[in-house]
CSV table of C-alpha atoms and ligand atoms in Angstrom, one decimal:
chain,number,residue,atom,x,y,z
A,1,UNK,CA,66.8,38.1,156.8
A,2,UNK,CA,65.8,39.2,152.5
A,3,UNK,CA,69.1,38.9,150.2
A,4,UNK,CA,67.5,41.8,148.9
A,5,UNK,CA,68.9,43.7,151.5
A,6,UNK,CA,71.7,41.5,152.7
A,7,UNK,CA,74.8,43.2,152.4
A,8,UNK,CA,76.7,40.1,150.8
A,9,UNK,CA,79.1,41.3,147.7
A,10,UNK,CA,79.3,38.1,146.1
A,11,UNK,CA,80.7,38.2,142.6
A,12,UNK,CA,81.6,35.0,139.3
A,13,UNK,CA,85.5,36.5,139.4
A,14,UNK,CA,88.5,34.2,140.7
A,15,UNK,CA,90.6,37.1,142.7
A,16,UNK,CA,93.6,36.3,141.2
A,17,UNK,CA,95.5,36.4,144.2
A,18,UNK,CA,94.1,34.5,146.6
A,19,UNK,CA,95.9,31.4,146.7
A,20,UNK,CA,93.9,28.8,148.3
A,21,UNK,CA,90.4,27.5,148.4
A,22,UNK,CA,88.7,29.3,151.6
A,23,UNK,CA,90.4,32.9,150.6
A,24,UNK,CA,89.2,33.1,147.2
A,25,UNK,CA,85.8,31.4,148.7
A,26,UNK,CA,85.6,33.9,151.1
A,27,UNK,CA,86.2,36.6,149.0
A,28,UNK,CA,83.8,35.5,146.0
A,29,UNK,CA,81.0,34.5,148.8
A,30,UNK,CA,81.2,38.3,149.7
A,31,UNK,CA,82.1,37.1,153.6
A,32,UNK,CA,85.7,39.6,153.5
A,33,UNK,CA,87.2,42.5,152.3
A,34,UNK,CA,90.8,43.1,152.8
A,35,UNK,CA,91.7,46.9,154.1
A,36,UNK,CA,95.9,46.2,154.2
A,37,UNK,CA,97.7,43.4,153.9
A,38,UNK,CA,96.5,40.7,157.0
A,39,UNK,CA,94.1,43.0,157.8
A,40,UNK,CA,90.5,42.3,157.0
A,41,UNK,CA,87.0,43.7,157.4
A,42,UNK,CA,84.9,40.7,158.3
A,43,UNK,CA,81.2,41.1,156.2
A,44,UNK,CA,78.1,40.4,157.5
A,45,UNK,CA,77.7,36.7,156.6
A,46,UNK,CA,81.4,36.1,158.2
A,47,UNK,CA,80.4,37.6,161.1
A,48,UNK,CA,77.0,35.1,161.4
A,49,UNK,CA,80.2,32.2,161.7
A,50,UNK,CA,82.6,33.6,163.8
A,51,UNK,CA,79.2,34.2,166.5
A,52,UNK,CA,78.6,30.6,165.6
A,53,UNK,CA,81.9,29.6,166.0
A,54,UNK,CA,82.0,31.6,169.0
A,55,UNK,CA,78.9,30.6,170.6
A,56,UNK,CA,80.0,26.8,170.8
A,57,UNK,CA,83.5,28.1,171.9
A,58,UNK,CA,81.9,29.5,175.3
A,59,UNK,CA,79.4,26.8,175.5
A,60,UNK,CA,82.6,24.3,176.3
A,61,UNK,CA,84.3,26.9,178.3
A,62,UNK,CA,81.6,27.2,180.2
A,63,UNK,CA,81.2,23.5,180.8
A,64,UNK,CA,84.5,23.4,182.2
A,65,UNK,CA,84.0,26.4,184.3
A,66,UNK,CA,86.1,28.7,182.7
A,67,UNK,CA,85.2,32.7,183.0
A,68,UNK,CA,84.7,35.1,179.7
A,69,UNK,CA,86.0,38.4,180.0
A,70,UNK,CA,87.2,41.3,177.9
A,71,UNK,CA,91.6,41.9,178.5
A,72,UNK,CA,92.2,44.8,176.8
A,73,UNK,CA,94.1,44.8,173.2
A,74,UNK,CA,96.0,47.9,174.0
A,75,UNK,CA,98.3,47.3,177.0
A,76,UNK,CA,101.0,49.2,178.6
A,77,UNK,CA,104.5,47.8,177.9
A,78,UNK,CA,105.1,48.3,181.3
A,79,UNK,CA,103.4,44.5,182.0
A,80,UNK,CA,105.3,43.0,179.6
A,81,UNK,CA,108.8,44.5,181.0
A,82,UNK,CA,107.3,43.0,184.2
A,83,UNK,CA,108.0,39.3,182.0
A,84,UNK,CA,110.9,40.3,180.1
A,85,UNK,CA,109.0,39.3,177.4
A,86,UNK,CA,108.8,43.1,175.9
A,87,UNK,CA,112.2,42.6,174.0
A,88,UNK,CA,112.2,38.6,173.7
A,89,UNK,CA,108.8,39.0,171.1
A,90,UNK,CA,110.5,40.9,168.8
A,91,UNK,CA,108.6,42.3,165.8
A,92,UNK,CA,106.0,40.6,165.3
A,93,UNK,CA,104.6,43.2,168.3
A,94,UNK,CA,103.0,46.0,167.4
A,95,UNK,CA,104.4,48.9,169.4
A,96,UNK,CA,102.6,52.3,169.8
A,97,UNK,CA,103.1,55.6,171.8
A,98,UNK,CA,100.6,57.4,173.4
A,99,UNK,CA,100.2,61.3,173.3
A,100,UNK,CA,101.9,61.8,176.6
A,101,UNK,CA,104.6,59.1,175.3
A,102,UNK,CA,103.7,56.6,177.0
A,103,UNK,CA,104.9,52.9,175.3
A,104,UNK,CA,102.2,50.9,174.2
A,105,UNK,CA,101.5,48.1,172.5
A,106,UNK,CA,98.5,45.7,170.5
A,107,UNK,CA,98.0,43.0,172.4
A,108,UNK,CA,99.6,39.8,170.8
A,109,UNK,CA,98.4,37.6,173.3
A,110,UNK,CA,97.5,38.0,177.2
A,111,UNK,CA,99.9,36.0,179.4
A,112,UNK,CA,100.3,39.4,181.1
A,113,UNK,CA,97.8,40.7,181.7
A,114,UNK,CA,95.5,38.0,182.5
A,115,UNK,CA,98.3,37.5,185.5
A,116,UNK,CA,98.1,41.1,186.1
A,117,UNK,CA,94.2,40.7,186.8
A,118,UNK,CA,94.7,37.7,188.8
A,119,UNK,CA,97.5,39.1,191.4
A,120,UNK,CA,95.3,42.1,192.1
A,121,UNK,CA,91.9,40.0,193.5
A,122,UNK,CA,93.3,36.5,194.8
A,123,UNK,CA,95.9,36.5,197.1
A,124,UNK,CA,94.5,33.1,198.8
A,125,UNK,CA,94.7,29.5,197.7
A,126,UNK,CA,90.6,29.4,198.1
A,127,UNK,CA,90.6,31.8,194.7
A,128,UNK,CA,92.0,28.8,193.0
A,129,UNK,CA,91.2,27.0,190.8
A,130,UNK,CA,90.3,29.6,188.3
A,131,UNK,CA,90.4,29.9,184.4
A,132,UNK,CA,89.5,33.1,182.5
A,133,UNK,CA,89.2,33.2,178.7
A,134,UNK,CA,88.1,35.9,176.5
A,135,UNK,CA,87.1,36.0,172.2
A,136,UNK,CA,88.8,39.1,171.3
A,137,UNK,CA,91.4,40.4,168.2
A,138,UNK,CA,95.2,40.2,168.7
A,139,UNK,CA,97.9,41.5,166.2
A,140,UNK,CA,100.5,40.2,165.1
A,141,UNK,CA,102.6,42.2,162.7
A,142,UNK,CA,103.5,38.5,160.6
A,143,UNK,CA,106.7,38.5,158.6
A,144,UNK,CA,104.4,36.7,155.6
A,145,UNK,CA,100.5,37.1,156.0
A,146,UNK,CA,98.7,34.7,153.4
A,147,UNK,CA,96.0,32.8,152.7
A,148,UNK,CA,93.4,35.3,153.7
A,149,UNK,CA,92.0,34.7,157.2
A,150,UNK,CA,94.2,31.7,157.8
A,151,UNK,CA,97.7,33.7,158.5
A,152,UNK,CA,96.1,37.6,159.2
A,153,UNK,CA,98.0,40.4,161.0
A,154,UNK,CA,94.7,41.0,162.9
A,155,UNK,CA,92.4,38.1,164.1
A,156,UNK,CA,90.2,36.7,166.3
A,157,UNK,CA,91.4,34.8,169.1
A,158,UNK,CA,89.8,32.9,172.0
A,159,UNK,CA,92.4,32.8,174.5
A,160,UNK,CA,92.3,31.7,178.2
A,161,UNK,CA,94.4,31.7,181.5
A,162,UNK,CA,94.4,28.8,184.1
A,163,UNK,CA,95.9,29.4,187.5
A,164,UNK,CA,95.9,26.9,189.6
A,165,UNK,CA,97.4,25.7,193.3
A,166,UNK,CA,99.5,23.0,191.9
A,167,UNK,CA,101.0,21.0,189.7
A,168,UNK,CA,98.4,17.9,190.4
A,169,UNK,CA,95.5,20.5,190.0
A,170,UNK,CA,97.3,22.3,186.4
A,171,UNK,CA,97.6,18.8,184.7
A,172,UNK,CA,94.0,18.3,186.1
A,173,UNK,CA,92.7,21.9,184.2
A,174,UNK,CA,95.2,20.9,181.3
A,175,UNK,CA,93.4,17.6,180.7
A,176,UNK,CA,90.0,19.4,180.9
A,177,UNK,CA,90.6,21.8,178.4
A,178,UNK,CA,92.5,19.0,176.1
A,179,UNK,CA,88.9,17.4,176.2
A,180,UNK,CA,86.7,20.9,175.6
A,181,UNK,CA,89.1,21.6,172.7
A,182,UNK,CA,88.3,18.2,171.2
A,183,UNK,CA,84.5,18.5,171.7
A,184,UNK,CA,84.8,21.9,170.1
A,185,UNK,CA,86.2,21.3,167.1
A,186,UNK,CA,84.1,18.0,167.1
A,187,UNK,CA,81.0,20.5,167.6
A,188,UNK,CA,81.6,22.3,164.3
A,189,UNK,CA,82.0,19.1,161.7
A,190,UNK,CA,85.7,19.3,162.3
A,191,UNK,CA,88.5,16.1,163.0
A,192,UNK,CA,90.9,17.8,165.4
A,193,UNK,CA,94.3,16.0,165.6
A,194,UNK,CA,96.2,16.3,168.8
A,195,UNK,CA,99.7,16.8,167.8
A,196,UNK,CA,101.9,16.8,170.9
A,197,UNK,CA,104.2,19.9,170.5
A,198,UNK,CA,106.4,19.8,173.6
A,199,UNK,CA,108.0,17.2,175.5
A,200,UNK,CA,105.7,16.0,178.3
A,201,UNK,CA,108.2,15.5,181.0
A,202,UNK,CA,107.0,15.8,184.7
A,203,UNK,CA,107.7,19.3,185.7
A,204,UNK,CA,108.4,20.8,182.4
A,205,UNK,CA,106.2,22.0,180.0
A,206,UNK,CA,103.3,20.1,178.5
A,207,UNK,CA,101.5,21.7,175.1
A,208,UNK,CA,99.8,20.1,172.6
A,209,UNK,CA,98.4,21.7,169.2
A,210,UNK,CA,95.2,20.5,167.5
A,211,UNK,CA,95.1,20.7,163.8
A,212,UNK,CA,92.6,20.1,161.3
A,213,UNK,CA,93.2,18.0,157.9
A,214,UNK,CA,93.7,20.3,154.7
A,215,UNK,CA,95.8,20.2,151.6
A,216,UNK,CA,96.7,23.5,152.0
A,217,UNK,CA,97.5,23.6,155.8
A,218,UNK,CA,101.1,25.0,156.2
A,219,UNK,CA,101.8,21.6,158.6
A,220,UNK,CA,102.7,18.5,157.8
A,221,UNK,CA,101.3,15.8,159.5
A,222,UNK,CA,102.3,12.1,160.8
A,223,UNK,CA,100.1,10.0,162.8
A,224,UNK,CA,98.9,7.1,163.6
A,225,UNK,CA,95.3,6.0,161.1
A,226,UNK,CA,93.8,5.0,164.6
A,227,UNK,CA,93.4,8.9,165.5
A,228,UNK,CA,90.9,9.2,162.6
A,229,UNK,CA,88.3,6.7,164.0
A,230,UNK,CA,89.4,7.7,168.0
A,231,UNK,CA,87.3,9.6,170.5
A,232,UNK,CA,87.4,11.3,173.5
A,233,UNK,CA,90.5,10.3,176.1
A,234,UNK,CA,91.9,7.9,173.5
A,235,UNK,CA,92.5,11.0,171.3
A,236,UNK,CA,95.7,12.0,173.8
A,237,UNK,CA,97.1,8.5,173.2
A,238,UNK,CA,97.4,7.8,169.8
A,239,UNK,CA,100.8,9.0,168.1
A,240,UNK,CA,101.1,12.4,165.8
A,241,UNK,CA,103.5,15.0,165.4
A,242,UNK,CA,104.2,17.6,163.3
A,243,UNK,CA,107.3,17.1,160.5
A,244,UNK,CA,109.6,19.0,163.2
A,245,UNK,CA,109.6,16.9,165.4
A,246,UNK,CA,109.1,13.5,163.2
A,247,UNK,CA,112.2,10.9,162.5
A,248,UNK,CA,111.0,8.6,160.4
A,249,UNK,CA,113.9,6.9,161.7
A,250,UNK,CA,112.2,6.5,165.0
A,251,UNK,CA,108.8,6.3,164.4
A,252,UNK,CA,106.7,4.2,167.0
A,253,UNK,CA,104.5,3.1,164.6
A,254,UNK,CA,105.0,0.9,161.7
A,255,UNK,CA,104.9,2.2,158.2
A,256,UNK,CA,101.5,0.9,157.0
A,257,UNK,CA,99.9,2.4,159.8
A,258,UNK,CA,101.2,5.9,159.4
A,259,UNK,CA,99.5,8.9,157.9
A,260,UNK,CA,100.8,12.3,156.4
A,261,UNK,CA,98.8,15.2,155.8
A,262,UNK,CA,99.0,18.5,155.6
A,263,UNK,CA,97.4,20.3,158.8
A,264,UNK,CA,95.8,23.9,159.6
A,265,UNK,CA,96.6,24.4,163.0
A,266,UNK,CA,93.4,25.8,165.2
A,267,UNK,CA,94.2,25.2,168.7
A,268,UNK,CA,96.8,25.3,170.9
A,269,UNK,CA,97.0,24.6,174.5
A,270,UNK,CA,99.9,25.3,177.0
A,271,UNK,CA,101.1,24.0,180.7
A,272,UNK,CA,104.1,26.2,181.8
A,273,UNK,CA,103.9,26.4,185.1
A,274,UNK,CA,105.2,29.6,187.3
A,275,UNK,CA,106.6,30.6,184.8
A,276,UNK,CA,104.5,34.5,184.4
A,277,UNK,CA,103.1,34.0,187.8
A,278,UNK,CA,106.6,34.2,189.5
A,279,UNK,CA,108.5,36.5,187.5
A,280,UNK,CA,105.5,38.6,187.8
A,281,UNK,CA,105.3,38.0,191.9
A,282,UNK,CA,101.6,36.8,191.2
A,283,UNK,CA,101.0,34.5,194.5
A,284,UNK,CA,98.9,33.3,197.1
A,285,UNK,CA,99.1,31.9,201.0
A,286,UNK,CA,98.3,28.3,200.8
A,287,UNK,CA,96.5,26.6,204.0
A,288,UNK,CA,99.6,26.9,206.2
A,289,UNK,CA,100.4,30.4,205.4
A,290,UNK,CA,103.2,29.9,203.0
A,291,UNK,CA,103.5,31.9,199.8
A,292,UNK,CA,102.9,29.8,196.6
A,293,UNK,CA,103.1,31.0,192.7
A,294,UNK,CA,100.1,29.2,191.0
A,295,UNK,CA,101.1,27.1,187.8
A,296,UNK,CA,99.2,28.6,185.0
A,297,UNK,CA,98.4,27.3,181.3
A,298,UNK,CA,97.2,29.3,178.5
A,299,UNK,CA,95.0,27.8,175.7
A,300,UNK,CA,94.4,29.7,172.3
A,301,UNK,CA,91.7,28.9,169.5
A,302,UNK,CA,92.2,30.6,165.7
A,303,UNK,CA,88.2,31.6,165.8
A,304,UNK,CA,89.2,33.8,162.7
A,305,UNK,CA,91.6,31.0,161.3
A,306,UNK,CA,88.6,28.2,161.9
A,307,UNK,CA,86.5,30.3,159.6
A,308,UNK,CA,89.3,29.6,156.8
A,309,UNK,CA,90.0,26.0,157.7
A,310,UNK,CA,86.3,24.6,158.3
A,311,UNK,CA,85.9,26.0,154.1
A,312,UNK,CA,89.2,24.8,153.3
A,313,UNK,CA,87.9,21.0,154.8
A,314,UNK,CA,85.0,21.0,153.4
A,315,UNK,CA,84.1,22.7,149.6
A,316,UNK,CA,83.6,22.0,146.2
A,317,UNK,CA,84.1,23.6,142.8
A,318,UNK,CA,80.6,25.5,143.1
A,319,UNK,CA,81.5,26.5,146.8
A,320,UNK,CA,81.6,26.9,150.0
A,321,UNK,CA,80.0,23.8,152.7
A,322,UNK,CA,79.2,24.8,155.4
A,323,UNK,CA,78.5,22.0,158.5
A,324,UNK,CA,75.5,22.3,160.0
A,325,UNK,CA,76.8,24.4,163.4
A,326,UNK,CA,78.7,26.7,161.9
A,327,UNK,CA,76.9,27.8,158.8
A,328,UNK,CA,75.6,31.5,158.6
A,329,UNK,CA,72.0,30.3,158.1
A,330,UNK,CA,69.8,27.4,158.2
A,331,UNK,CA,68.2,27.4,155.4
A,332,UNK,CA,68.0,29.7,152.3
A,333,UNK,CA,64.6,30.2,150.3
A,334,UNK,CA,65.3,30.4,146.2
A,335,UNK,CA,62.5,32.5,144.7
A,336,UNK,CA,63.0,31.4,141.1
A,337,UNK,CA,60.8,34.1,139.3
A,338,UNK,CA,60.2,36.9,141.7
A,339,UNK,CA,58.1,38.5,138.5
A,340,UNK,CA,55.6,35.6,139.4
A,341,UNK,CA,53.0,36.4,141.3
A,342,UNK,CA,52.8,32.7,143.0
A,343,UNK,CA,56.3,32.1,143.3
A,344,UNK,CA,56.1,35.1,145.6
A,345,UNK,CA,53.2,34.5,147.8
A,346,UNK,CA,54.6,30.6,147.9
A,347,UNK,CA,58.3,31.8,148.9
A,348,UNK,CA,56.7,34.6,151.2
A,349,UNK,CA,54.6,31.6,152.8
A,350,UNK,CA,56.9,29.6,153.6
A,351,UNK,CA,59.3,32.6,154.9
A,352,UNK,CA,56.9,33.3,157.3
A,353,UNK,CA,56.9,29.8,158.8
A,354,UNK,CA,60.1,28.9,159.1
A,355,UNK,CA,62.2,32.9,159.6
A,356,UNK,CA,60.9,32.6,163.6
A,357,UNK,CA,62.3,29.6,164.8
A,358,UNK,CA,65.3,29.2,162.0
A,359,UNK,CA,67.9,31.3,160.4
A,360,UNK,CA,66.5,31.4,157.2
A,361,UNK,CA,68.2,33.4,154.2
A,362,UNK,CA,65.3,34.5,151.3
A,363,UNK,CA,66.6,35.0,147.5
A,364,UNK,CA,64.0,37.9,146.9
A,365,UNK,CA,66.7,38.7,144.0
A,366,UNK,CA,65.6,39.5,140.4
A,367,UNK,CA,68.1,38.2,139.1
A,368,UNK,CA,68.7,35.1,136.5
A,369,UNK,CA,67.8,32.0,137.9
A,370,UNK,CA,71.3,30.6,137.0
A,371,UNK,CA,73.1,33.2,139.6
A,372,UNK,CA,70.9,32.7,142.1
A,373,UNK,CA,71.3,28.8,142.0
A,374,UNK,CA,75.3,30.0,141.7
A,375,UNK,CA,75.1,32.1,144.7
A,376,UNK,CA,73.3,29.5,147.2
A,377,UNK,CA,75.8,27.1,146.5
A,378,UNK,CA,78.7,29.0,146.6
A,379,UNK,CA,77.3,30.9,149.7
A,380,UNK,CA,77.0,27.0,151.0
A,381,UNK,CA,73.9,27.4,153.1
A,382,UNK,CA,72.9,23.7,153.7
A,383,UNK,CA,69.6,23.2,152.6
A,384,UNK,CA,67.9,25.3,150.1
A,385,UNK,CA,64.2,25.6,149.7
A,386,UNK,CA,63.4,26.3,145.7
A,387,UNK,CA,60.6,27.4,144.3
A,388,UNK,CA,59.9,27.4,141.1
A,389,UNK,CA,56.8,28.1,138.5
A,390,UNK,CA,56.8,24.5,136.5
A,391,UNK,CA,57.1,22.3,140.1
A,392,UNK,CA,54.7,25.3,141.8
A,393,UNK,CA,52.3,24.1,139.3
A,394,UNK,CA,52.3,20.6,140.6
A,395,UNK,CA,51.9,22.0,144.3
A,396,UNK,CA,55.8,20.9,144.9
A,397,UNK,CA,58.7,23.1,146.5
A,398,UNK,CA,62.3,21.6,145.6
A,399,UNK,CA,64.2,21.1,148.7
A,400,UNK,CA,68.3,20.5,148.2
A,401,UNK,CA,71.1,19.1,150.3
A,402,UNK,CA,73.9,21.7,149.6
A,403,UNK,CA,76.6,18.8,150.7
A,404,UNK,CA,75.3,15.9,148.9
A,405,UNK,CA,73.6,17.8,146.0
A,406,UNK,CA,70.6,15.1,146.5
A,407,UNK,CA,67.2,17.3,145.6
A,408,UNK,CA,64.1,16.0,146.5
A,409,UNK,CA,60.6,17.0,145.2
A,410,UNK,CA,58.5,18.1,147.8
A,411,UNK,CA,55.2,19.9,149.1
A,412,UNK,CA,55.3,23.3,150.6
A,413,UNK,CA,54.0,21.8,153.8
A,414,UNK,CA,56.3,19.6,154.1
A,415,UNK,CA,59.0,21.5,153.1
A,416,UNK,CA,57.9,24.1,155.9
A,417,UNK,CA,57.7,21.0,158.6
A,418,UNK,CA,61.6,19.6,158.1
A,419,UNK,CA,62.6,23.3,160.0
A,420,UNK,CA,59.8,25.3,161.5
B,501,ATP,P1,101.4,29.4,164.3
B,501,ATP,O1,102.2,28.3,164.7
B,501,ATP,O2,100.5,29.1,163.2
B,501,ATP,O3,102.1,30.8,163.6
B,501,ATP,P2,101.0,30.2,166.9
B,501,ATP,O4,101.6,28.8,167.8
B,501,ATP,O5,101.9,31.8,166.8
B,501,ATP,O6,100.5,29.7,165.4
B,501,ATP,P3,98.9,30.8,169.0
B,501,ATP,O7,100.4,31.6,169.6
B,501,ATP,O8,99.4,29.5,169.7
B,501,ATP,O9,99.6,30.3,167.9
B,501,ATP,O10,97.7,31.1,168.9
B,501,ATP,C1,96.9,30.2,169.2
B,501,ATP,C2,95.9,29.7,167.9
B,501,ATP,O11,95.6,31.4,167.1
B,501,ATP,C3,96.7,29.4,166.9
B,501,ATP,O12,96.8,27.8,167.2
B,501,ATP,C4,96.0,29.4,165.6
B,501,ATP,O13,95.1,29.0,165.3
B,501,ATP,C5,95.9,30.9,166.0
B,501,ATP,N1,96.8,32.4,165.1
B,501,ATP,C6,98.2,32.4,165.2
B,501,ATP,N2,98.5,32.8,164.5
B,501,ATP,C7,97.5,34.0,163.6
B,501,ATP,C8,97.6,34.4,162.8
B,501,ATP,N3,99.0,34.8,162.5
B,501,ATP,N4,96.4,34.7,161.9
B,501,ATP,C9,95.1,33.9,161.9
B,501,ATP,N5,95.2,33.0,163.2
B,501,ATP,C10,96.2,32.9,163.9
B,502,MG,MG1,103.1,32.3,165.2
């Protein structure tokens, strides 16, 4: 991609109303454009990140047998009247009417619709277990949209819904999703803190939130320091709580092991038994021909919130520092002097050699060296290959690591070899 053609309207100005780093940096890097309170257009740089995040999610969902669908954003009110949530959902739900005066809504979540699709097609225990998920836009008319994409009104969510024949099956599914979420967030370069969000009593509801540490987070987390180095299944057994649930008098771990940090919720998983299958009369027949209401769970990831959360967890005073797996490009190639023929020739050669295998943003714009370097640090692509006339005289280019700031001089061939 040539930067001169790329729609990334970067800016030096610090937006006045943006309170947190991710909001400021996303505006300055030309990733989002606000159209109304809590409603944003996502520009090319940001879409690339959404796509990278989505791909990781899809791969991990695939591994646990979940299947991707698109439910609808516009839904008939009837589905929600059946489940009893049409009134209780309250003002967060955006309600609409069509030309025939039919009542509709813009989906804030899809338990009802998933249950409806399920009941239309699955009548036998042989169709279980099954899990469907989507990555789609949601609308919630939040009282206080804020912090840019972190608490928007329109936002992109991965939402999944599982159906099992009995409690044991539903438990297994819940554990599979739990593990898969840990992997999903770790693959994005994050350290997820799973926090028990409900009683966990047998037969009752189970729920975990996945939090990411960030000073700007809306939640306060109390957790055992072991969580920071734990892996896999261990994570579900180590103590963590949000301030709503935490009682310092009854802390299960000694004070010197207890960590307190701010956190951002990036995922939330629930087991809720037959709540929706019963209220919506979605049953199957078991192997004895008896009517059974499937045990369900739902599993959400805040895909658009993650873009902000990743930036909160990974930036410095100069800009964003993308973890490689979710970076909008793998490499940015900076041609410091676009009027210098040798620079252009060399930059072109490097670009042609690596762009077929890697996502490369080639900054071919006719702007000052200072602006070019500042934009590269702002946008935060993990690697920069810098082509300038002085180094070129010695047959060298520079390779800069955005995270460490380390710059090494290397031959163009070695730079190409690093990526191609
Ligand atoms: P919160 O407590 O932050 O409002 P929630 O419990 O309402 O979240 P869920 O209904 O579990 O959220 O939705 C699943 C995920 O969607 C959340 O974990 C979060 O990452 C994301 N999410 C929820 N509301 C928003 C929002 N207004 N803007 C962006 N992402 C959101
Ligand atoms: Mg909410």
